[in-house]
Each structure stands twice: as C-alpha cells, then as structure tokens.
Short mmCIF file of C-alpha atoms in Angstrom, two decimals:
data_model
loop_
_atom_site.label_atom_id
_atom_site.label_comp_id
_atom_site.label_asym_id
_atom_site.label_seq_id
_atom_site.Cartn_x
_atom_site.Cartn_y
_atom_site.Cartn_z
CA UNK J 38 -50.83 4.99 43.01
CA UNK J 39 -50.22 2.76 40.24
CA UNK J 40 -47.34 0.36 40.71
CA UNK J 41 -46.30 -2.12 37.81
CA UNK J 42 -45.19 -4.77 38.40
CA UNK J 43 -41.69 -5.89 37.71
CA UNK J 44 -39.15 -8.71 38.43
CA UNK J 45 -38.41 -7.85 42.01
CA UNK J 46 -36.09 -10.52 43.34
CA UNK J 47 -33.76 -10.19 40.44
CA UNK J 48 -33.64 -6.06 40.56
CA UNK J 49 -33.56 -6.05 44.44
CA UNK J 50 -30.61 -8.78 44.67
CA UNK J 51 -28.35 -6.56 42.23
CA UNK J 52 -25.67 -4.62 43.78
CA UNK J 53 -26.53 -1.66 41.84
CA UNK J 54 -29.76 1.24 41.32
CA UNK J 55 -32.38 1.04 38.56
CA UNK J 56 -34.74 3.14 38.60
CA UNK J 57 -37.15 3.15 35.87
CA UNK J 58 -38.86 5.97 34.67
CA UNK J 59 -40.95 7.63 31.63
CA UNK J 60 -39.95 10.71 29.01
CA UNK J 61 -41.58 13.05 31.50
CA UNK J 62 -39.51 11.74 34.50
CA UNK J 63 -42.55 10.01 36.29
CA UNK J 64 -40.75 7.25 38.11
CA UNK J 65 -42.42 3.89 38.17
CA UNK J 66 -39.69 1.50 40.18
CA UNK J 67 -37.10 2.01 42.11
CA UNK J 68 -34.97 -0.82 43.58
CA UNK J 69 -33.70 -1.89 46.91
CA UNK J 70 -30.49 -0.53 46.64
CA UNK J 71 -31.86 3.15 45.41
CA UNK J 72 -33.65 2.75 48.25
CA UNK J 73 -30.55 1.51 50.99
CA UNK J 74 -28.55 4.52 49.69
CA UNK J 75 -30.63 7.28 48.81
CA UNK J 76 -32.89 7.11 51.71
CA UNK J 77 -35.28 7.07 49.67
CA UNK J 78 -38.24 4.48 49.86
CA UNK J 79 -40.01 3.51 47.32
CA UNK J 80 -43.11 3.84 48.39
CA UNK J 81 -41.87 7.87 49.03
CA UNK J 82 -40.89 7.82 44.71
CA UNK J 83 -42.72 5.35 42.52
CA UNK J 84 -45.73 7.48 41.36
CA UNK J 85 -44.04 10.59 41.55
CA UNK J 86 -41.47 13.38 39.42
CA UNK J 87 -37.77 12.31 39.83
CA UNK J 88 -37.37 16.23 39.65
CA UNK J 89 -38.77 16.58 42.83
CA UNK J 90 -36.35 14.46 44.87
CA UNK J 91 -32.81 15.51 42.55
CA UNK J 92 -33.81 18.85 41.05
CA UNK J 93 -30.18 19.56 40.24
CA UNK J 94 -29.86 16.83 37.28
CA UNK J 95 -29.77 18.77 33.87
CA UNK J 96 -33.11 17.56 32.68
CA UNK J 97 -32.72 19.01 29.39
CA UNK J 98 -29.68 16.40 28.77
CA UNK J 99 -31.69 13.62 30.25
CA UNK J 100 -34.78 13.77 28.29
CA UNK J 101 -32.65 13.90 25.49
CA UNK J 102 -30.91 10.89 25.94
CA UNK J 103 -34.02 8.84 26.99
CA UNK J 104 -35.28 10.27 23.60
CA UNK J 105 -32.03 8.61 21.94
CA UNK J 106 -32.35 5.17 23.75
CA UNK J 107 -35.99 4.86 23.00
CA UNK J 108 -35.44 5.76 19.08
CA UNK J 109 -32.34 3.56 18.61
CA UNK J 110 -33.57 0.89 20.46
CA UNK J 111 -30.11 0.46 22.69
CA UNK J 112 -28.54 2.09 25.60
CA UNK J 113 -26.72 5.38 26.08
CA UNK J 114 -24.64 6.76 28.90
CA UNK J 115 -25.36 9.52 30.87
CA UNK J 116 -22.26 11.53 31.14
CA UNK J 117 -20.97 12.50 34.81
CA UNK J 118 -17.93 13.45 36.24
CA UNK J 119 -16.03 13.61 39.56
CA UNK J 120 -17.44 17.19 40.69
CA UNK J 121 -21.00 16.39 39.43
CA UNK J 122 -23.03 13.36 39.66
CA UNK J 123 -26.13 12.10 38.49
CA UNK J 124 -27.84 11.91 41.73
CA UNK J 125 -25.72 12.62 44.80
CA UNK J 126 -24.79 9.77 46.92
CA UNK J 127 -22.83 9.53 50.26
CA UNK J 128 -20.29 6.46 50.46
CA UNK J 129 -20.86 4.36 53.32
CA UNK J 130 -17.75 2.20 52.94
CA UNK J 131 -14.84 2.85 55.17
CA UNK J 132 -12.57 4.70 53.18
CA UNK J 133 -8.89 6.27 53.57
CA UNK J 134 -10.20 8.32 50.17
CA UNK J 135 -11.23 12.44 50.47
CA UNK J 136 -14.03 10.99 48.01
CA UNK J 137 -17.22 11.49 49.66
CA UNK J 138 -19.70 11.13 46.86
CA UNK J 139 -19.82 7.69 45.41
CA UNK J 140 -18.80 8.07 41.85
CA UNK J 141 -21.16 6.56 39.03
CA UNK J 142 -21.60 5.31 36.02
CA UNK J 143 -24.57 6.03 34.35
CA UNK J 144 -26.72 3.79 31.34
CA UNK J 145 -30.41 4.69 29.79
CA UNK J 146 -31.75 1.58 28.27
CA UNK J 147 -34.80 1.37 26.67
CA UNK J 148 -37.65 -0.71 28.67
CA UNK J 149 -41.15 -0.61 27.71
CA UNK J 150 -40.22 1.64 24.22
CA UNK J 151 -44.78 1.79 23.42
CA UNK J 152 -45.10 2.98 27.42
CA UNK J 153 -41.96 5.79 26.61
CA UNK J 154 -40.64 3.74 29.45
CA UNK J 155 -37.02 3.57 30.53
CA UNK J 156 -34.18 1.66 32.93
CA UNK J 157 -32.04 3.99 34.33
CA UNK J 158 -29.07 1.41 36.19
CA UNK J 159 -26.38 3.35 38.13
CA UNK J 160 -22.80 1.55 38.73
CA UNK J 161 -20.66 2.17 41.89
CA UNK J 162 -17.02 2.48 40.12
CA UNK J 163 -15.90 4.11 43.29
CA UNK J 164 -13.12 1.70 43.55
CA UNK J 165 -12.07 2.00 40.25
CA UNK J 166 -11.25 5.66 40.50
CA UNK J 167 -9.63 5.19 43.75
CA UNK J 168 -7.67 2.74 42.23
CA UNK J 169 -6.38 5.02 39.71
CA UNK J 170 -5.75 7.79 42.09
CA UNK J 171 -3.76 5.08 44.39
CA UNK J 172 -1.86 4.89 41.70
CA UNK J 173 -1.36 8.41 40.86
CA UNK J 174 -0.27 9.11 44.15
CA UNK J 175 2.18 5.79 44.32
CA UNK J 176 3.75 7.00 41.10
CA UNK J 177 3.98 10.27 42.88
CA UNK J 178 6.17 8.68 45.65
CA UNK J 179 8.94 6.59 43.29
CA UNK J 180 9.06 10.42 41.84
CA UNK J 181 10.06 11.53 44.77
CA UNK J 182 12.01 8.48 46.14
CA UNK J 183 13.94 9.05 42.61
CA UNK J 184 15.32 12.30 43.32
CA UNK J 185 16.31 10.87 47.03
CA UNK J 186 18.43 8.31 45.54
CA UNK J 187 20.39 10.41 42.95
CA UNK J 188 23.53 10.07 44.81
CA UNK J 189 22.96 6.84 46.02
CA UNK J 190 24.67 4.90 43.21
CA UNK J 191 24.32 1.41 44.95
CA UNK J 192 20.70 1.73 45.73
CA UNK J 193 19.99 2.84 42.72
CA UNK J 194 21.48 0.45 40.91
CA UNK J 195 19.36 -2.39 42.47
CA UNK J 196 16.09 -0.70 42.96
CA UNK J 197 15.70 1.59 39.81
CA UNK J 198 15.50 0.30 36.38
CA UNK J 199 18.51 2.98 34.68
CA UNK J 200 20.35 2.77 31.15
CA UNK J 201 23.03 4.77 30.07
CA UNK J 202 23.66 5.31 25.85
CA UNK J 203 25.72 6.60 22.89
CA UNK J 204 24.18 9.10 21.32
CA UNK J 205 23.91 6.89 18.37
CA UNK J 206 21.67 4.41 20.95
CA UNK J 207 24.23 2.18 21.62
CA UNK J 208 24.03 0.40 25.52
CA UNK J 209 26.73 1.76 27.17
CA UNK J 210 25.98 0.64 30.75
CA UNK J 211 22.66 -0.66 32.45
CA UNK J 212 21.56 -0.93 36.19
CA UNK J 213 21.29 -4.38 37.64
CA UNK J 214 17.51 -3.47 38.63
CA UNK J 215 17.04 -2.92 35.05
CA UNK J 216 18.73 -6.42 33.88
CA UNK J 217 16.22 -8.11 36.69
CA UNK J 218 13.21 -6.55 34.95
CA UNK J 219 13.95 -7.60 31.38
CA UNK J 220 15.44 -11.10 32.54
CA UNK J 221 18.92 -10.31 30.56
CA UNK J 222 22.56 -10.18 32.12
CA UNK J 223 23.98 -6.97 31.52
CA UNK J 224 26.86 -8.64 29.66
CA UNK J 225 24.35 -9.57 26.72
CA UNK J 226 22.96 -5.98 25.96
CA UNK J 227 26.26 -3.61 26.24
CA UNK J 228 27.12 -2.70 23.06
CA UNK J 229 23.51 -3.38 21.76
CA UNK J 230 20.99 -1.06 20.10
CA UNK J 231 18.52 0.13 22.43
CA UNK J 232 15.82 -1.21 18.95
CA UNK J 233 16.37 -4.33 20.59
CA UNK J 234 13.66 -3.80 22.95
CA UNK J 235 11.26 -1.85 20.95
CA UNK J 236 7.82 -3.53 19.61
CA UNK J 237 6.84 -3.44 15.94
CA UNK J 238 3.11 -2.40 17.37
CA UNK J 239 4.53 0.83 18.79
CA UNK J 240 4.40 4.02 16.87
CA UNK J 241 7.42 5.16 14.60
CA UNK J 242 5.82 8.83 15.53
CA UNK J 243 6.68 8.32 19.58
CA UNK J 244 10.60 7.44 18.76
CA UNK J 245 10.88 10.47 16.62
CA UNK J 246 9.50 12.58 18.95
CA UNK J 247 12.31 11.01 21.77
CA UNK J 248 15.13 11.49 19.67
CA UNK J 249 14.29 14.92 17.66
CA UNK J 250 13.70 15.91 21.46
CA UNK J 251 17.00 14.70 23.22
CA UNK J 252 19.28 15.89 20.46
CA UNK J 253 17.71 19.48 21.03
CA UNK J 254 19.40 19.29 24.78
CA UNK J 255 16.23 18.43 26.23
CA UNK J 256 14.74 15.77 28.30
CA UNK J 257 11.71 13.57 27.23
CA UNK J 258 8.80 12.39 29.36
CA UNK J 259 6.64 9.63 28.19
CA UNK J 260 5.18 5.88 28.09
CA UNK J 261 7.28 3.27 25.84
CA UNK J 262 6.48 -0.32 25.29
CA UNK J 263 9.54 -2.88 25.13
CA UNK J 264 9.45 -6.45 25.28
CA UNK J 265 11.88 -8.63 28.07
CA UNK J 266 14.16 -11.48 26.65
CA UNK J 267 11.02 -13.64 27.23
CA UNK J 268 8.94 -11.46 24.70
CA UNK J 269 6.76 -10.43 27.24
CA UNK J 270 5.54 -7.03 26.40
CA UNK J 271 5.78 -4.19 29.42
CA UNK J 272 5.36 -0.61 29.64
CA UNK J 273 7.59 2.20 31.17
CA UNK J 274 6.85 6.04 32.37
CA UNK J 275 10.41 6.90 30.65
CA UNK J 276 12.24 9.97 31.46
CA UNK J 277 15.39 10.04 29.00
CA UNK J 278 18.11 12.77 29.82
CA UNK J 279 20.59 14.22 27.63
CA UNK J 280 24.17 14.69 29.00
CA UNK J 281 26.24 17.26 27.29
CA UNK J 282 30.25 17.65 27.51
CA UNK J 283 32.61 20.67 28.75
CA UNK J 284 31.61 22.46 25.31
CA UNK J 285 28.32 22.03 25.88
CA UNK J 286 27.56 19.08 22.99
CA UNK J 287 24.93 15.86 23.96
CA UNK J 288 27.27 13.31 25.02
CA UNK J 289 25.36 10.36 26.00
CA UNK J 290 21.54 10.28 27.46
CA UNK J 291 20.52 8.79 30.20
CA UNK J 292 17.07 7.26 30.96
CA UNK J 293 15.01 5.92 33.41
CA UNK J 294 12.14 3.79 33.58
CA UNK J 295 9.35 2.90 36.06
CA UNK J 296 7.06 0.06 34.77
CA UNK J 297 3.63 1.03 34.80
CA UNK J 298 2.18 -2.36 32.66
CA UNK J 299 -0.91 -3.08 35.39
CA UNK J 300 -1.59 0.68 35.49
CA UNK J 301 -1.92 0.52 32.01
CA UNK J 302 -4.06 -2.48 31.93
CA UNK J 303 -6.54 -1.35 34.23
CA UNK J 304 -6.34 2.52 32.17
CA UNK J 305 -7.13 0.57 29.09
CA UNK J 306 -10.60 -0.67 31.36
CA UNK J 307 -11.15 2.60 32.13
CA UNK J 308 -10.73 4.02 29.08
CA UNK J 309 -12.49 1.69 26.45
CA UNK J 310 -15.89 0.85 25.14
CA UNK J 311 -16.38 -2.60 25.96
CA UNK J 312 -18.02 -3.75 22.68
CA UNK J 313 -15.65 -1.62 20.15
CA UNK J 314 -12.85 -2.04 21.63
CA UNK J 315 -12.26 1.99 20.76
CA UNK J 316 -12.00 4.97 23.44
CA UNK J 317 -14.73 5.89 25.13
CA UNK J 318 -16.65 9.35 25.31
CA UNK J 319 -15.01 9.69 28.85
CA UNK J 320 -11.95 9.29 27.48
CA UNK J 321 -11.94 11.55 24.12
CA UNK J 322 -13.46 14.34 26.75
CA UNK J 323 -10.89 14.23 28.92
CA UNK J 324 -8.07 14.57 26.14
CA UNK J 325 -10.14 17.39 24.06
CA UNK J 326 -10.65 19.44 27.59
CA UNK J 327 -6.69 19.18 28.41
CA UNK J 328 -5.96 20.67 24.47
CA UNK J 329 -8.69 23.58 25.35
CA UNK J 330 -7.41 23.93 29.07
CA UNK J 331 -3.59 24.35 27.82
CA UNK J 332 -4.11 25.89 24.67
CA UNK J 333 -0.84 24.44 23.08
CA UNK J 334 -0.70 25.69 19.48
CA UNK J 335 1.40 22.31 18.74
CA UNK J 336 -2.05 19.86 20.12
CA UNK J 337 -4.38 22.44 18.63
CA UNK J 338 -3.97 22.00 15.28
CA UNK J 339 -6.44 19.53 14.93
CA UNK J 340 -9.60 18.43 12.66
CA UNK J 341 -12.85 17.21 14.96
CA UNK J 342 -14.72 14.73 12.75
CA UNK J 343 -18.01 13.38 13.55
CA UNK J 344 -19.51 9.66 12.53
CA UNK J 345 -23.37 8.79 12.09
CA UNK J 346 -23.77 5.24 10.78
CA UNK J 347 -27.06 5.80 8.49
CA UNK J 348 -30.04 3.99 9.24
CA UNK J 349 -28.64 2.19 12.15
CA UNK J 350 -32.31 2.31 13.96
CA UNK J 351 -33.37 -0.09 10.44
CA UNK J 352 -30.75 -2.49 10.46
CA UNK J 353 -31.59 -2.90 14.62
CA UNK J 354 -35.32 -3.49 13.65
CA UNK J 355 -34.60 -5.84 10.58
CA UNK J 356 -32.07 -8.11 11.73
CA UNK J 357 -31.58 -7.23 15.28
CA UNK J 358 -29.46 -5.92 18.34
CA UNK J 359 -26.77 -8.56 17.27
CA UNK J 360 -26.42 -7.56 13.55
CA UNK J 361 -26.49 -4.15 14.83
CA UNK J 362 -23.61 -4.94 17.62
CA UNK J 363 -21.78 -6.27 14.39
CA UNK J 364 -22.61 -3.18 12.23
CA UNK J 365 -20.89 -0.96 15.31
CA UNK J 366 -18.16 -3.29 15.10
CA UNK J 367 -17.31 -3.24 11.63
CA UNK J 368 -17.47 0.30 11.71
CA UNK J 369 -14.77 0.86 14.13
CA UNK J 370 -12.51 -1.56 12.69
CA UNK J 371 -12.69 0.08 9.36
CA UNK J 372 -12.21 3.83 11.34
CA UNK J 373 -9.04 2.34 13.27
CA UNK J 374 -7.58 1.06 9.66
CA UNK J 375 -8.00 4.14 8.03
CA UNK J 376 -6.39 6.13 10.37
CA UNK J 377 -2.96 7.62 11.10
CA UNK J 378 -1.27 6.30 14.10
CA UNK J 379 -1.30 9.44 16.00
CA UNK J 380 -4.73 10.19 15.27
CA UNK J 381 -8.13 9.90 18.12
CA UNK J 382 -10.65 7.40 17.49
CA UNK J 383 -13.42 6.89 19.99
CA UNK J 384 -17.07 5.84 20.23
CA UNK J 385 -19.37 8.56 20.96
CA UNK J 386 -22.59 6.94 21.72
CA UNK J 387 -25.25 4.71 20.23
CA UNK J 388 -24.10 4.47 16.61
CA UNK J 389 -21.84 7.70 16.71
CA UNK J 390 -18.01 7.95 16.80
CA UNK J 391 -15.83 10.71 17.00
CA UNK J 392 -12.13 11.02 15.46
CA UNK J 393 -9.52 13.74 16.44
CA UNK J 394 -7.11 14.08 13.51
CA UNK J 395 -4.67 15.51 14.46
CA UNK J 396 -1.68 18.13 13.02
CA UNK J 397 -4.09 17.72 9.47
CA UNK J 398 -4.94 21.06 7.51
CA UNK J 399 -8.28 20.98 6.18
CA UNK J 400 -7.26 20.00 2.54
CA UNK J 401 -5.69 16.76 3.91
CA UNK J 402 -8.97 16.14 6.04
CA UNK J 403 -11.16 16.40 3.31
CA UNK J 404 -8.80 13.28 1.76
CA UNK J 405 -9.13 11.10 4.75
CA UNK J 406 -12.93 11.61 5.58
CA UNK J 407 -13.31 10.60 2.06
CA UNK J 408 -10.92 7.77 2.28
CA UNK J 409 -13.22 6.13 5.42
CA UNK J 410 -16.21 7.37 4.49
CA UNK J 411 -15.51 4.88 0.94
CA UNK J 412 -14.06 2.41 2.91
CA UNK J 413 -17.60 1.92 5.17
CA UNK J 414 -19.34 2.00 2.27
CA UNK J 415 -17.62 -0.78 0.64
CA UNK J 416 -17.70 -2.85 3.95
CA UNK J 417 -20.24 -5.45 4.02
CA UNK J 418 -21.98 -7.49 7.23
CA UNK J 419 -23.95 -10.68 7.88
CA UNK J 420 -23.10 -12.16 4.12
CA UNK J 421 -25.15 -8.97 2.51
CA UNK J 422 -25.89 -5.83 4.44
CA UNK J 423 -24.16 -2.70 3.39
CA UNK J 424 -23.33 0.12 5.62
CA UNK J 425 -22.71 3.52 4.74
CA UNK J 426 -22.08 6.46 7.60
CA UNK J 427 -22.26 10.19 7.46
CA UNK J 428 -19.67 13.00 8.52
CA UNK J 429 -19.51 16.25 10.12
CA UNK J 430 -15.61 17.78 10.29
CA UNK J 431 -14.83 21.33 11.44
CA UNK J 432 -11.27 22.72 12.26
CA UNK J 433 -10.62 23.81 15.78
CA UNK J 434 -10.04 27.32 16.15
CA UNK J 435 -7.83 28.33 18.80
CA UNK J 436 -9.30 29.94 21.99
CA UNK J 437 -12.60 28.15 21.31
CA UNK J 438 -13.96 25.93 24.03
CA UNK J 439 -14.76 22.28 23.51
CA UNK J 440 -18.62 23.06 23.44
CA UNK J 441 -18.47 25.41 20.43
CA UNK J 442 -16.43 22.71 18.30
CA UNK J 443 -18.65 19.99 18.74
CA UNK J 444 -21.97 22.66 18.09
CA UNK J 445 -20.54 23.24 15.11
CA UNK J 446 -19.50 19.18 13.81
CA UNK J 447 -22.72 18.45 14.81
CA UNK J 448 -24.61 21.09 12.67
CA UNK J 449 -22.24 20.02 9.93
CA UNK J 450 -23.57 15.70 10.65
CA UNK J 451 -26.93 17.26 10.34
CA UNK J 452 -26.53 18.90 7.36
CA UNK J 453 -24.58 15.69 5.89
CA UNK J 454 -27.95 13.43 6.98
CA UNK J 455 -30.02 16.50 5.89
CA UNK J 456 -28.45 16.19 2.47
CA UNK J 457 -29.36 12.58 1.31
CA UNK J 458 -26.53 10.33 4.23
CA UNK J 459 -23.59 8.55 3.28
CA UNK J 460 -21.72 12.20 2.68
CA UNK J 461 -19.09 14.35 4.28
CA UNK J 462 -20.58 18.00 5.37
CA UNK J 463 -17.48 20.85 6.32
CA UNK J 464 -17.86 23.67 8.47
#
C-alpha cells in the first residue's frame, strides 16, 4: 500500500475529518479524528474505495462535485441535510438532544489538482443546530406562557412587551415591559406614531403587508425591526391583532412582540455565505422546498434565475484565488443592487448564484435579467478586469417539484454559455 505522505501533526491536531481522496474515490489519508469517530483506522482505509466503507453516499453527486472543485480551482459544498448525512456518525457528547447523528457540514477542495486529488474536511455544527432548535422550542414556550397570561393584566404588563393603537397607528397605551425594552417612559410615546420606531433599512413591502392585512379583520404574524430610544436596532416575532366594535368595524389593534435579535444573529450565521455576504444554498433550498411543500398560489408566482460568471476558472488562473474572491464579490453586490427588496438572492456554489424573483411575470423578468446582466458587464475589478455572467430563467409552474425547475434553469445557463456567454437564455 502506497501511503503519501502529508502534514500529519497539523491534520491530526484539527478538531475536524479530512479525508483525502481521488476522482475514483480511492482514499489516500484519513485523519485522526475520521479515525476516533468512525472507527475506522486508517490503516483499515488509506489504499482502498471510500464506497466500500459508506456505500450509501450518492456517488454520482460526489464525483461531480470533485469534478467542479478540481476545474474551478476552489471549494464546493457537499449538500446534506438533517435526515441524510454524508457519512453517518454517532455523537458521543452527552446530549439532552433526540439528535443522534452528528450533523455536518461538508467542503471539496481541490488538493493535488495533476494527481485528480482532493480534501474532503467534514465540520461538526451539531451545536449549531441544537442551538437553533433550543430556540425553536424556547420560542415555543413564551407561545404558550402568552396564552397563560391573557387574563393576567399585571403580569403581563411587566413581563410581555404589548402596545395598544388607533387604527390610524397612533400609541394609545403601552405595557411597562415594553417601555423597559425600548428604554422610553410610556409618557413620551402615547400619542406617537408607531413610524417612530421603524428603520429606514426595513422594507416598505413588510408594512404594507401589516396594515393591508389588519384592516381586512385579520391578524398578522411576522419579524419587524425597530430601533430603542438609544438607536439600537432589535428585532420582534410580532403578532398584531385587530379589535373590532359592537358593529363589527376594526377599532384599534393590538400587538405583541417577543424580541428575537440574538436568534436572528446567529440565523444570519446560519444562513449566509461567509465571503458574499448573500444566502447560502442551504438557505435558498429550504425556502424553495417550503413554496413546493405548500403550494401557495400567492409564493408561487415566481421567476427562478440562474447566474454563471463567464470564465471565472481564467480570471482564478491569471490573477489568482484573491482577484477571483473579489470577482465573486463584486458580483453579488451588483445582484443585491439590482434587485427588488422582496426578491431571493443567494450564492449557489463556486461562481454560481441563484435569484428567486418573486410575484414577476415573465415580461418583467426578461427586463430585470437584462438590467443585471448590463450592470455586471459594466462592473470592473482590480483597476481593469471586466466581468460579464450568463443567465438561465424559467417560470415556476405550479405543482412542479423543486428538481424539475432547476433541470430546466440549468439547461437554459447551458444554452446561454452554449450560445457565445454574457447572455440571458429563457425556458
């Protein structure tokens, strides 16, 4: 058995798996920690298939990202999920979680590109997702410790964050929990407008949506960002309540507020690509699945646009991984710009990035594809590098699943790069 030689001590100290292997899944290291939590030596592995010891890993996927790291020249992320995992491990911490299986995060990097050769690291972000689920189920409990305290006015009053308005937004009364929170007496903010507290940064699109929903009789469930007295910024689960008079007319609303602002700081961890600053792929899946799941005609009226930056694999060999860091950067900046407020923006992978635009017919796609597709090509990086980037957009059809949308945007990308790049392709 052949073993290369590699930098031992470093690999061996991290608290994480690589595993390095070639296109044909021939594995030719496999660190300490593989080894602690597998059960797996490596004297059992190095030398041999990586089939043989996790047969259930979709192959097909894998070679095809190792293909994509080893052509770009930069990593890519095996996708998993909570129900299937790369390779199965047990947890060994002590845990009050029902997880079992530690939950991973999964990067392909290229390593010796002339051998085919690749570093497969693996990331323990168990803690992260109980975290989140702590939270779930903590939100879960003020729920419930809400609807306990309904007719307790006094506790209410000092442990739940409540304001009472007009139905023209005017303050009207406000719980002293509530005045704590946003470090205000209550005597300052009766007879204010509720605008007081909103942020410039926060979509017009969310407030329309409260009020066009509250004057139909109807409550409204949602985040909002406000900012205290001190201008520090916080978010809110808000639950605002119409309440109607003896003929049956809104009257005043009624809302209450939870403040989820570290919940929302550690979502935006979870939830965004680290050098973009955009959603992730984890993230734009998860949001897709729910429209396909719930088939809401209202969320389903959407346009699925793919983003190829051309000749990103030439810029990377000319001027390098930073230039090309810079290129991805520049890129998403100009996508975010051009874009509606309401509309999905999220990094796909390597140099691709995926948009959801959302309530858009195809006519008004075909305008804003062209409007970022001239923007990119006008951008300019490092003093005197031009960028140009090719589409694929397709309108979801209701009924479809997620996996027939994005076959089809990606035949329509090829086509695009087919074509001559730096073009939008419909199908």
């Amino acid at each position: 058995m052949n073993v290369i030689k590699y930098p031992d001590i470093l690999l061996d100290s991290l608290e994480n798996g690589h595993m390095i292997i070639d296109e044909n899944f021939t594995v030719s290291y496999w660190n300490r920690w593989l080894a602690i939590n597998t059960q797996i030596d490596k004297e059992d592995i190095i030398g041999k298939n990586l089939e043989d010891f996790y047969p259930d890993i979709n192959y097909k996927v894998l070679h095809r990202k190792i293909k994509t790291a080893l052509t770009i020249g930069t990593p890519t992320f095996y996708d998993t999920n909570s129900s299937k995992k790369f390779i199965s491990i047990n947890r060994n911490k002590v845990t009050t979680s029902s997880l079992q299986l530690m939950q991973q995060q999964v990067t392909i990097s290229p390593y010796i590109i002339s051998e085919n050769k690749v570093m497969i690291s693996i990331y323990d972000i168990s803690e992260l997702f109980e975290t989140k689920l702590l939270i779930k189920k903590e939100m879960n409990k003020v729920n419930k410790l809400n609807e306990k305290l309904e007719a307790e006015k006094e506790i209410i009053d000092k442990n739940i964050m409540i304001m009472k308005t007009s139905v023209n937004g005017i303050i009207k009364d406000v719980s002293s929990f509530f005045c704590d929170s946003f470090n205000i007496d209550r005597d300052e903010i009766l007879g204010q407008n509720i605008s007081i507290f909103k942020l410039d940064d926060v979509s017009d699109v969310i407030y329309k949506e409260l009020w066009t929903t509250i004057k139909n009789k109807k409550s409204w469930n949602g985040e909002l960002k406000y900012i205290t007295s001190k201008g520090q910024a916080k978010w809110f689960q808000s639950r605002v309540m119409p309440i109607l008079d003896i003929h049956g007319e809104v009257h005043e609303f009624n809302a209450v507020y939870h403040d989820i602002t570290n919940e929302k700081l550690l979502a935006e961890l979870y939830i965004t690509d680290s050098l973009t600053k955009l959603y992730n792929r984890a993230h734009f899946d998860e949001t897709i699945n729910l429209i396909v799941k719930n088939q809401r005609k209202a969320d389903s009226e959407f346009i699925l646009v793919l983003v190829d930056i051309d000749n990103f694999k030439v810029i990377n060999d000319t001027y390098g991984h930073q230039v090309g860091d810079e290129a991805l950067i520049s890129v998403a900046n100009t996508l975010k710009s051009s874009l509606r407020d309401n509309d999905l923006v999220a990094r796909w992978g390597g140099e691709e990035f995926v948009i959801m635009l959302k309530d858009t017919t195809i006519n008004e796609a075909k305008v804003i594809v062209e409007k970022i597709r001239a923007n990119i090509e006008n951008s300019i990086i490092n003093n005197d590098i031009k960028l140009t980037a090719s589409f694929g957009f397709t309108k979801y059809i209701l009924g479809e699943d997620s996996k027939e949308i994005f076959k089809r945007v990606d035949d329509a990308l090829y086509e695009a790069k087919e074509a001559g790049r730096n073009r939008a392709v419909l199908k």
